[in-house]
Amino acid sequence: MALQLSREQGITLRGSAEIVAEFFSFGINSILYQRGIYPSETFTRVQKYGLTLLVTTDPELMKYLNNVVEQLKDWLYKCSVQKLVVVISNIESGEVLERWQFDIECDKTAKDDNTPREKSQKAIQDEIRSVIRQITATVTFLPLLEVSCSFDLLIYTDKDLVVPEKWEESGPQFITNSEEVRLRSFTTTIHKDWTTGVRREIAAGKEVMPRAAAAKS
């Protein structure tokens, strides 16, 4: 993907939105693979961030994730996203088993200032590589998911954001008895992401989600 960087390798708001959205695409794929939400044979290996990553080859999932990432990129460019959450639920009971929460801060002054920020693509990718490695490593300390699971993607946005028809507001999907694993963060200097892998978390707030993401019952 060609990112909008200056000659001095500075980062623009649009370039930052593309980098963060691309990270989420690979991060979500990694979570779905590592937690066994889809069969391992439906993933293929690709090279990114100096790592070998696994991405889905399932046509429906690919289409769904591509649509989500494209919309997310637009909202990141508008600095309207507060967090993205991957919710993993028991298909049979609907119980929420895990929440992977990515908190996002955006420097909204970048909307009015087109001056590229002084951070190289290599430095950003080095930070992202550390986050991806930690996501991959969670399989060693998170309990196995011993039931069939589905996932939802929830995105916290600014309240005044106009949501497309294919998206809908979603209430929080709770888990009690919080047990939290804090992972590394990365920053483009415009967007900053904190990643929290969670097994048990009490949640509250307002979220939106694609209609197609509703958990099966």
Coordinates of N, CA and C in Angstrom, one line a residue:
M1 N 0.9 -1.2 0.0 CA 0.0 0.0 0.0 C 0.9 1.2 0.0
A2 N 0.6 2.2 -0.9 CA 1.4 3.4 -1.0 C 0.8 4.4 0.0
L3 N 1.7 4.8 1.0 CA 1.2 5.7 2.0 C 1.7 7.1 1.7
Q4 N 0.9 8.1 2.2 CA 1.3 9.5 1.9 C 2.3 10.0 2.9
L5 N 3.6 9.9 2.5 CA 4.7 10.4 3.3 C 5.4 11.5 2.5
S6 N 5.9 12.4 3.2 CA 6.7 13.5 2.6 C 8.0 13.0 2.2
R7 N 8.8 13.9 1.5 CA 10.1 13.5 1.0 C 11.0 13.3 2.2
E8 N 10.8 13.9 3.3 CA 11.5 13.8 4.5 C 11.0 12.6 5.4
Q9 N 10.1 11.8 4.8 CA 9.5 10.7 5.5 C 8.7 11.1 6.7
G10 N 8.1 12.3 6.6 CA 7.1 12.7 7.6 C 5.8 12.0 7.3
I11 N 4.9 12.2 8.2 CA 3.6 11.5 8.1 C 2.5 12.5 8.1
T12 N 1.5 12.3 7.1 CA 0.4 13.2 7.0 C -0.8 12.5 7.7
L13 N -1.9 13.3 7.9 CA -3.1 12.7 8.5 C -3.7 11.6 7.7
R14 N -3.7 11.7 6.4 CA -4.3 10.6 5.5 C -3.3 9.4 5.6
G15 N -2.0 9.7 5.5 CA -1.1 8.6 5.6 C -1.2 7.9 6.9
S16 N -1.4 8.6 8.0 CA -1.5 8.0 9.3 C -2.8 7.1 9.4
A17 N -3.9 7.6 8.9 CA -5.1 6.9 8.8 C -4.9 5.5 8.1
E18 N -4.2 5.6 7.0 CA -4.0 4.4 6.2 C -3.1 3.4 7.0
I19 N -2.1 3.9 7.6 CA -1.2 3.0 8.4 C -2.0 2.3 9.6
V20 N -2.8 3.1 10.3 CA -3.5 2.5 11.4 C -4.6 1.6 11.0
A21 N -5.3 1.9 9.9 CA -6.3 1.0 9.4 C -5.7 -0.3 8.9
E22 N -4.5 -0.2 8.2 CA -3.8 -1.4 7.8 C -3.4 -2.3 9.0
F23 N -2.9 -1.6 10.0 CA -2.5 -2.4 11.2 C -3.7 -3.1 11.8
F24 N -4.9 -2.5 11.8 CA -6.1 -3.2 12.4 C -6.4 -4.4 11.5
S25 N -6.3 -4.3 10.2 CA -6.6 -5.4 9.3 C -5.7 -6.6 9.7
F26 N -4.4 -6.4 9.8 CA -3.5 -7.5 10.2 C -3.7 -7.9 11.6
G27 N -4.0 -7.0 12.5 CA -4.2 -7.3 13.9 C -5.4 -8.2 14.1
I28 N -6.5 -7.8 13.5 CA -7.8 -8.6 13.6 C -7.6 -10.0 13.0
N29 N -6.9 -10.1 11.8 CA -6.7 -11.4 11.3 C -5.8 -12.3 12.2
S30 N -4.8 -11.6 12.9 CA -4.0 -12.4 13.8 C -4.8 -12.9 15.0
I31 N -5.7 -12.1 15.5 CA -6.5 -12.5 16.7 C -7.4 -13.6 16.3
L32 N -8.1 -13.5 15.1 CA -9.0 -14.6 14.6 C -8.2 -15.9 14.4
Y33 N -7.0 -15.8 14.0 CA -6.2 -17.1 13.8 C -5.7 -17.6 15.1
Q34 N -5.1 -16.7 15.9 CA -4.5 -17.2 17.2 C -5.5 -17.8 18.1
R35 N -6.8 -17.2 18.1 CA -7.8 -17.7 19.0 C -8.7 -18.8 18.4
G36 N -8.4 -19.2 17.2 CA -9.1 -20.3 16.6 C -10.5 -20.1 16.2
I37 N -10.8 -18.8 15.9 CA -12.2 -18.5 15.5 C -12.6 -19.0 14.2
Y38 N -11.6 -19.1 13.3 CA -11.8 -19.7 12.0 C -10.7 -20.8 11.8
P39 N -11.0 -21.9 11.0 CA -10.1 -23.0 10.8 C -8.7 -22.5 10.3
S40 N -7.6 -23.0 10.8 CA -6.3 -22.6 10.4 C -6.0 -22.7 8.9
E41 N -6.7 -23.7 8.3 CA -6.5 -23.9 6.9 C -7.1 -22.8 6.0
T42 N -7.9 -22.0 6.6 CA -8.5 -20.8 5.8 C -7.6 -19.6 5.9
F43 N -6.4 -19.7 6.4 CA -5.5 -18.6 6.5 C -4.2 -18.9 5.6
T44 N -3.6 -17.8 5.1 CA -2.4 -17.9 4.3 C -1.4 -17.0 4.9
R45 N -0.1 -17.3 4.6 CA 1.0 -16.6 5.1 C 1.4 -15.4 4.2
V46 N 1.6 -14.2 4.8 CA 2.1 -13.1 4.0 C 3.2 -12.4 4.8
Q47 N 4.0 -11.6 4.1 CA 5.1 -10.9 4.8 C 4.7 -9.4 5.0
K48 N 4.8 -8.9 6.2 CA 4.5 -7.6 6.5 C 5.2 -7.2 7.8
Y49 N 5.7 -5.9 7.9 CA 6.3 -5.4 9.1 C 7.6 -6.3 9.4
G50 N 8.2 -6.9 8.4 CA 9.3 -7.8 8.7 C 8.9 -9.1 9.4
L51 N 7.6 -9.4 9.4 CA 7.1 -10.6 10.1 C 6.4 -11.5 9.0
T52 N 6.2 -12.8 9.4 CA 5.3 -13.6 8.6 C 4.0 -13.6 9.3
L53 N 2.9 -13.1 8.7 CA 1.6 -13.0 9.3 C 0.6 -13.9 8.6
L54 N -0.5 -14.2 9.2 CA -1.5 -15.0 8.7 C -2.8 -14.2 8.4
V55 N -3.3 -14.3 7.2 CA -4.5 -13.5 6.8 C -5.5 -14.5 6.2
T56 N -6.8 -14.2 6.4 CA -7.9 -15.1 6.0 C -7.9 -15.2 4.4
T57 N -8.3 -16.4 4.0 CA -8.7 -16.6 2.6 C -10.2 -16.8 2.4
D58 N -10.9 -16.8 3.5 CA -12.4 -17.0 3.4 C -13.0 -15.8 2.7
P59 N -13.7 -16.0 1.6 CA -14.2 -14.9 0.7 C -15.1 -14.0 1.5
E60 N -16.1 -14.5 2.3 CA -17.0 -13.7 3.0 C -16.3 -12.9 4.1
L61 N -15.4 -13.5 4.8 CA -14.7 -12.8 5.9 C -13.8 -11.7 5.2
M62 N -13.1 -12.0 4.1 CA -12.3 -11.0 3.5 C -13.1 -9.8 3.1
K63 N -14.3 -10.0 2.5 CA -15.2 -8.9 2.1 C -15.6 -8.1 3.3
Y64 N -16.0 -8.8 4.3 CA -16.5 -8.1 5.5 C -15.4 -7.2 6.1
L65 N -14.2 -7.8 6.3 CA -13.1 -7.1 6.9 C -12.6 -5.9 6.0
N66 N -12.6 -6.1 4.7 CA -12.2 -5.0 3.8 C -13.2 -3.9 3.9
N67 N -14.5 -4.2 4.0 CA -15.5 -3.1 4.1 C -15.3 -2.3 5.4
V68 N -15.0 -3.1 6.5 CA -14.8 -2.5 7.8 C -13.6 -1.6 7.8
V69 N -12.5 -2.1 7.3 CA -11.2 -1.3 7.3 C -11.4 -0.1 6.4
E70 N -12.0 -0.1 5.3 CA -12.2 1.1 4.4 C -13.0 2.1 5.2
Q71 N -14.1 1.7 5.9 CA -14.9 2.7 6.6 C -14.0 3.2 7.8
L72 N -13.3 2.3 8.5 CA -12.5 2.8 9.6 C -11.4 3.8 9.1
K73 N -10.9 3.6 8.0 CA -9.9 4.5 7.4 C -10.5 5.9 7.3
D74 N -11.7 6.0 6.8 CA -12.4 7.3 6.6 C -12.6 7.9 8.0
W75 N -13.0 7.2 9.0 CA -13.3 7.7 10.3 C -12.0 8.1 11.0
L76 N -10.9 7.4 10.8 CA -9.6 7.8 11.3 C -9.1 9.1 10.7
Y77 N -9.4 9.3 9.4 CA -9.0 10.5 8.7 C -9.8 11.7 9.3
K78 N -11.0 11.4 9.7 CA -11.8 12.5 10.3 C -11.5 12.6 11.8
C79 N -10.7 11.8 12.4 CA -10.3 11.8 13.8 C -11.6 11.6 14.7
S80 N -12.4 10.6 14.2 CA -13.7 10.4 14.9 C -13.8 9.1 15.6
V81 N -12.7 8.3 15.6 CA -12.6 7.0 16.3 C -12.0 7.1 17.6
Q82 N -12.6 6.5 18.6 CA -12.0 6.5 20.0 C -11.4 5.1 20.3
K83 N -12.0 4.1 19.9 CA -11.5 2.7 20.1 C -12.2 1.7 19.2
L84 N -11.5 0.6 19.0 CA -12.0 -0.5 18.2 C -11.9 -1.7 19.2
V85 N -13.0 -2.5 19.2 CA -13.0 -3.7 20.1 C -13.4 -4.9 19.3
V86 N -12.6 -6.0 19.4 CA -12.9 -7.3 18.9 C -13.5 -8.1 20.0
V87 N -14.8 -8.5 19.9 CA -15.5 -9.2 20.9 C -15.6 -10.7 20.4
I88 N -15.2 -11.6 21.3 CA -15.3 -13.0 21.0 C -16.3 -13.6 21.9
S89 N -17.3 -14.3 21.3 CA -18.5 -14.9 22.1 C -18.7 -16.3 21.8
N90 N -19.2 -17.0 22.8 CA -19.7 -18.4 22.7 C -20.9 -18.4 21.7
I91 N -20.8 -19.1 20.6 CA -21.9 -19.1 19.6 C -23.2 -19.7 20.3
E92 N -23.1 -20.7 21.1 CA -24.3 -21.4 21.6 C -25.0 -20.6 22.7
S93 N -24.2 -20.0 23.6 CA -24.8 -19.3 24.7 C -24.9 -17.8 24.5
G94 N -24.0 -17.3 23.6 CA -23.9 -15.8 23.4 C -23.1 -15.1 24.5
E95 N -22.5 -15.9 25.4 CA -21.6 -15.3 26.4 C -20.4 -14.7 25.8
V96 N -20.0 -13.5 26.2 CA -18.8 -12.9 25.8 C -17.6 -13.4 26.6
L97 N -16.7 -14.0 25.8 CA -15.5 -14.6 26.5 C -14.3 -13.7 26.5
E98 N -14.1 -12.9 25.5 CA -12.9 -12.0 25.4 C -13.3 -10.7 24.7
R99 N -12.6 -9.7 25.1 CA -12.6 -8.4 24.4 C -11.2 -7.9 24.2
W100 N -10.9 -7.7 22.9 CA -9.6 -7.1 22.6 C -9.8 -5.6 22.2
Q101 N -9.3 -4.8 23.1 CA -9.7 -3.4 22.9 C -8.4 -2.6 22.5
F102 N -8.7 -1.8 21.4 CA -7.6 -0.9 20.9 C -8.1 0.5 21.1
D103 N -7.5 1.2 22.1 CA -7.8 2.6 22.3 C -7.0 3.5 21.4
I104 N -7.7 4.5 20.8 CA -7.1 5.4 19.8 C -7.2 6.9 20.2
E105 N -6.1 7.6 20.2 CA -6.1 9.0 20.4 C -5.7 9.6 19.0
C106 N -6.3 10.7 18.7 CA -6.0 11.4 17.4 C -5.7 12.9 17.8
D107 N -4.6 13.4 17.3 CA -4.3 14.8 17.4 C -5.1 15.6 16.4
K108 N -6.2 16.1 16.8 CA -7.1 16.8 15.9 C -6.6 18.1 15.3
T109 N -5.5 18.6 15.8 CA -4.9 19.8 15.2 C -4.3 19.4 13.8
A110 N -4.1 18.1 13.5 CA -3.6 17.7 12.2 C -4.7 17.9 11.1
K111 N -5.9 18.1 11.5 CA -7.0 18.3 10.5 C -6.8 19.7 9.9
D112 N -6.3 20.6 10.6 CA -6.1 22.0 10.1 C -4.6 22.4 9.8
D113 N -3.8 21.4 10.0 CA -2.3 21.7 9.7 C -1.8 20.5 8.8
N114 N -1.5 20.9 7.6 CA -1.1 19.9 6.6 C 0.4 19.6 6.6
T115 N 1.1 20.2 7.6 CA 2.6 20.0 7.7 C 2.8 18.5 8.1
P116 N 3.6 17.7 7.3 CA 3.9 16.4 7.7 C 4.6 16.3 9.1
R117 N 4.3 15.3 9.9 CA 4.9 15.1 11.2 C 6.3 14.3 11.0
E118 N 7.2 14.6 11.8 CA 8.6 14.1 11.6 C 8.7 12.7 12.3
K119 N 8.2 11.7 11.6 CA 8.4 10.3 12.1 C 8.5 9.5 10.8
S120 N 9.5 8.6 10.8 CA 9.6 7.8 9.6 C 8.7 6.6 9.6
Q121 N 8.4 6.1 8.4 CA 7.6 4.9 8.2 C 8.3 3.7 8.9
K122 N 9.6 3.7 8.8 CA 10.3 2.5 9.5 C 10.2 2.6 11.0
A123 N 10.2 3.7 11.6 CA 10.1 3.8 13.0 C 8.7 3.4 13.4
I124 N 7.7 3.8 12.7 CA 6.3 3.4 13.0 C 6.1 1.9 12.8
Q125 N 6.7 1.3 11.7 CA 6.5 -0.1 11.5 C 7.3 -1.0 12.5
D126 N 8.4 -0.4 13.1 CA 9.1 -1.1 14.1 C 8.2 -1.2 15.4
E127 N 7.5 -0.2 15.7 CA 6.5 -0.2 16.8 C 5.4 -1.1 16.6
I128 N 4.8 -1.1 15.4 CA 3.7 -2.0 15.0 C 4.2 -3.4 15.1
R129 N 5.4 -3.7 14.7 CA 5.9 -5.1 14.7 C 5.9 -5.6 16.2
S130 N 6.3 -4.8 17.1 CA 6.3 -5.2 18.5 C 4.9 -5.5 19.0
V131 N 3.9 -4.7 18.6 CA 2.5 -5.0 19.0 C 2.0 -6.3 18.4
I132 N 2.3 -6.5 17.1 CA 1.8 -7.7 16.5 C 2.5 -9.0 17.1
R133 N 3.7 -8.8 17.5 CA 4.4 -10.0 18.1 C 3.8 -10.3 19.5
Q134 N 3.3 -9.3 20.2 CA 2.7 -9.5 21.5 C 1.3 -10.2 21.3
I135 N 0.6 -9.7 20.3 CA -0.7 -10.3 20.0 C -0.5 -11.8 19.7
T136 N 0.5 -12.1 18.9 CA 0.8 -13.5 18.6 C 1.2 -14.3 19.8
A137 N 1.9 -13.7 20.7 CA 2.4 -14.4 21.9 C 1.3 -14.7 22.9
T138 N 0.2 -14.0 22.8 CA -0.9 -14.2 23.8 C -1.4 -15.7 23.9
V139 N -1.2 -16.4 22.8 CA -1.7 -17.8 22.8 C -1.0 -18.6 23.9
T140 N 0.2 -18.1 24.4 CA 0.9 -18.9 25.4 C 0.4 -18.6 26.8
F141 N -0.4 -17.6 27.0 CA -0.9 -17.3 28.4 C -2.4 -17.1 28.5
L142 N -3.1 -17.0 27.4 CA -4.6 -17.0 27.4 C -5.1 -18.4 27.4
P143 N -6.2 -18.7 28.2 CA -6.8 -20.0 28.2 C -7.3 -20.4 26.8
L144 N -7.4 -21.6 26.5 CA -7.9 -22.1 25.2 C -9.4 -21.8 25.2
L145 N -9.9 -21.4 24.0 CA -11.4 -21.3 23.8 C -11.9 -22.7 23.4
E146 N -12.5 -23.3 24.3 CA -12.9 -24.7 24.1 C -14.3 -24.9 23.6
V147 N -14.9 -23.8 23.2 CA -16.2 -23.9 22.5 C -16.2 -23.2 21.2
S148 N -17.2 -23.4 20.4 CA -17.3 -22.7 19.1 C -17.6 -21.2 19.3
C149 N -16.8 -20.4 18.7 CA -17.0 -18.9 18.9 C -17.2 -18.1 17.7
S150 N -17.9 -17.0 17.8 CA -18.0 -16.0 16.8 C -17.4 -14.7 17.3
F151 N -17.3 -13.7 16.4 CA -16.7 -12.5 16.8 C -17.5 -11.3 16.2
D152 N -17.5 -10.2 17.0 CA -18.1 -8.9 16.5 C -17.0 -7.9 16.5
L153 N -17.1 -6.9 15.7 CA -16.2 -5.7 15.7 C -17.1 -4.5 16.1
L154 N -16.7 -3.9 17.2 CA -17.3 -2.7 17.7 C -16.4 -1.5 17.6
I155 N -16.9 -0.4 17.1 CA -16.1 0.8 17.0 C -16.7 2.0 17.8
Y156 N -16.0 2.5 18.8 CA -16.5 3.7 19.5 C -16.2 4.9 18.6
T157 N -17.2 5.7 18.4 CA -17.0 6.9 17.6 C -17.5 8.2 18.3
D158 N -17.2 9.3 17.8 CA -17.7 10.6 18.3 C -19.3 10.5 18.2
K159 N -20.0 11.1 19.1 CA -21.4 10.9 19.2 C -22.1 11.6 18.0
D160 N -21.5 12.6 17.4 CA -22.1 13.3 16.3 C -21.8 12.8 15.0
L161 N -21.1 11.6 14.9 CA -20.8 11.0 13.6 C -22.0 10.4 13.0
V162 N -22.1 10.7 11.7 CA -23.2 10.1 10.9 C -22.8 8.7 10.5
V163 N -23.5 7.7 10.9 CA -23.2 6.3 10.7 C -23.9 5.8 9.4
P164 N -23.2 5.1 8.5 CA -23.8 4.5 7.3 C -24.9 3.5 7.6
E165 N -25.8 3.3 6.7 CA -26.9 2.5 6.9 C -26.5 1.0 7.2
K166 N -25.4 0.6 6.7 CA -25.0 -0.8 7.0 C -24.4 -1.0 8.4
W167 N -24.3 0.1 9.1 CA -23.8 0.0 10.5 C -25.0 0.3 11.5
E168 N -24.9 -0.1 12.7 CA -25.9 0.1 13.7 C -25.3 0.3 15.0
E169 N -26.0 1.1 15.9 CA -25.5 1.3 17.3 C -25.6 0.0 18.0
S170 N -24.6 -0.2 18.9 CA -24.6 -1.5 19.7 C -24.3 -1.1 21.1
G171 N -25.1 -1.8 22.0 CA -24.8 -1.6 23.4 C -23.5 -2.3 23.8
P172 N -22.9 -2.0 25.0 CA -21.7 -2.7 25.4 C -22.0 -4.2 25.6
Q173 N -21.0 -5.0 25.3 CA -21.1 -6.5 25.5 C -20.2 -6.8 26.7
F174 N -20.8 -7.1 27.8 CA -20.1 -7.2 29.1 C -19.5 -8.5 29.3
I175 N -18.4 -8.4 30.1 CA -17.8 -9.6 30.8 C -17.5 -9.2 32.2
T176 N -17.8 -10.1 33.2 CA -17.5 -9.7 34.6 C -16.2 -10.3 35.0
N177 N -15.8 -9.9 36.2 CA -14.5 -10.4 36.8 C -13.3 -10.1 35.9
S178 N -13.0 -8.9 35.8 CA -12.0 -8.4 34.9 C -10.6 -9.0 35.1
E179 N -10.0 -9.5 34.0 CA -8.6 -9.9 34.0 C -8.0 -9.3 32.7
E180 N -7.1 -8.4 32.9 CA -6.6 -7.6 31.8 C -5.1 -7.8 31.5
V181 N -4.8 -7.9 30.2 CA -3.4 -8.0 29.8 C -3.1 -6.8 28.9
R182 N -2.2 -6.0 29.4 CA -1.8 -4.8 28.7 C -0.7 -5.0 27.7
L183 N -0.9 -4.6 26.5 CA 0.1 -4.8 25.5 C 0.8 -3.5 25.1
R184 N 1.7 -3.5 24.2 CA 2.5 -2.3 23.8 C 1.6 -1.4 23.0
S185 N 2.1 -0.1 22.8 CA 1.4 0.9 22.0 C 2.3 1.3 20.8
F186 N 1.7 2.0 19.9 CA 2.5 2.6 18.8 C 1.8 3.9 18.5
T187 N 2.6 4.8 17.9 CA 2.1 6.1 17.5 C 2.7 6.5 16.1
T188 N 1.8 7.2 15.4 CA 2.3 7.8 14.1 C 2.6 9.3 14.4
T189 N 2.4 9.8 15.6 CA 2.5 11.2 16.0 C 1.1 11.9 15.8
I190 N 0.3 11.3 15.0 CA -1.1 11.8 14.7 C -2.1 10.9 15.4
H191 N -2.0 9.6 15.2 CA -2.8 8.7 15.9 C -1.9 7.9 16.8
K192 N -2.5 7.6 18.0 CA -1.8 6.7 19.0 C -2.7 5.6 19.4
D193 N -2.2 4.4 19.4 CA -3.0 3.2 19.7 C -2.4 2.5 20.9
W194 N -3.3 2.2 21.9 CA -3.0 1.3 23.0 C -3.8 0.0 22.8
T195 N -3.1 -1.1 22.9 CA -3.8 -2.4 22.7 C -4.0 -3.1 24.0
T196 N -5.2 -3.5 24.3 CA -5.4 -4.3 25.6 C -6.1 -5.6 25.2
G197 N -5.4 -6.7 25.5 CA -6.0 -8.0 25.3 C -6.7 -8.4 26.6
V198 N -8.0 -8.7 26.6 CA -8.7 -8.9 27.8 C -9.5 -10.3 27.8
R199 N -9.4 -11.0 28.9 CA -10.1 -12.2 29.1 C -11.4 -11.9 29.8
R200 N -11.4 -11.1 30.8 CA -12.6 -10.8 31.6 C -12.6 -9.3 31.8
E201 N -13.6 -8.6 31.3 CA -13.5 -7.1 31.4 C -14.9 -6.6 31.6
I202 N -15.2 -5.7 32.6 CA -16.4 -5.0 32.7 C -16.4 -3.8 31.8
A203 N -17.4 -3.7 30.9 CA -17.3 -2.7 29.8 C -18.5 -1.8 30.0
A204 N -18.4 -0.5 29.5 CA -19.5 0.4 29.4 C -19.3 1.4 28.3
G205 N -20.4 1.9 27.8 CA -20.2 2.9 26.7 C -21.1 2.7 25.6
K206 N -20.9 3.4 24.5 CA -21.7 3.3 23.3 C -20.8 2.9 22.1
E207 N -21.3 2.0 21.3 CA -20.5 1.5 20.2 C -21.3 1.4 19.0
V208 N -20.7 1.3 17.8 CA -21.4 1.0 16.6 C -20.7 -0.2 16.0
M209 N -21.4 -0.9 15.2 CA -20.9 -2.1 14.6 C -21.6 -2.4 13.2
P210 N -20.9 -3.1 12.3 CA -21.5 -3.4 11.0 C -22.7 -4.4 11.3
R211 N -23.8 -4.2 10.6 CA -24.9 -5.1 10.8 C -24.5 -6.6 10.6
A212 N -23.7 -6.9 9.7 CA -23.3 -8.2 9.4 C -22.5 -8.9 10.5
A213 N -22.0 -8.1 11.5 CA -21.1 -8.6 12.5 C -21.9 -9.2 13.7
A214 N -23.2 -9.2 13.7 CA -23.9 -9.7 14.8 C -23.6 -11.2 15.1
A215 N -23.4 -11.5 16.3 CA -23.0 -12.9 16.7 C -24.1 -13.8 16.4
K216 N -23.8 -15.0 15.9 CA -24.7 -16.0 15.5 C -25.3 -16.7 16.8
S217 N -26.5 -17.1 16.8 CA -27.0 -17.8 17.9 C -27.7 -19.1 17.5

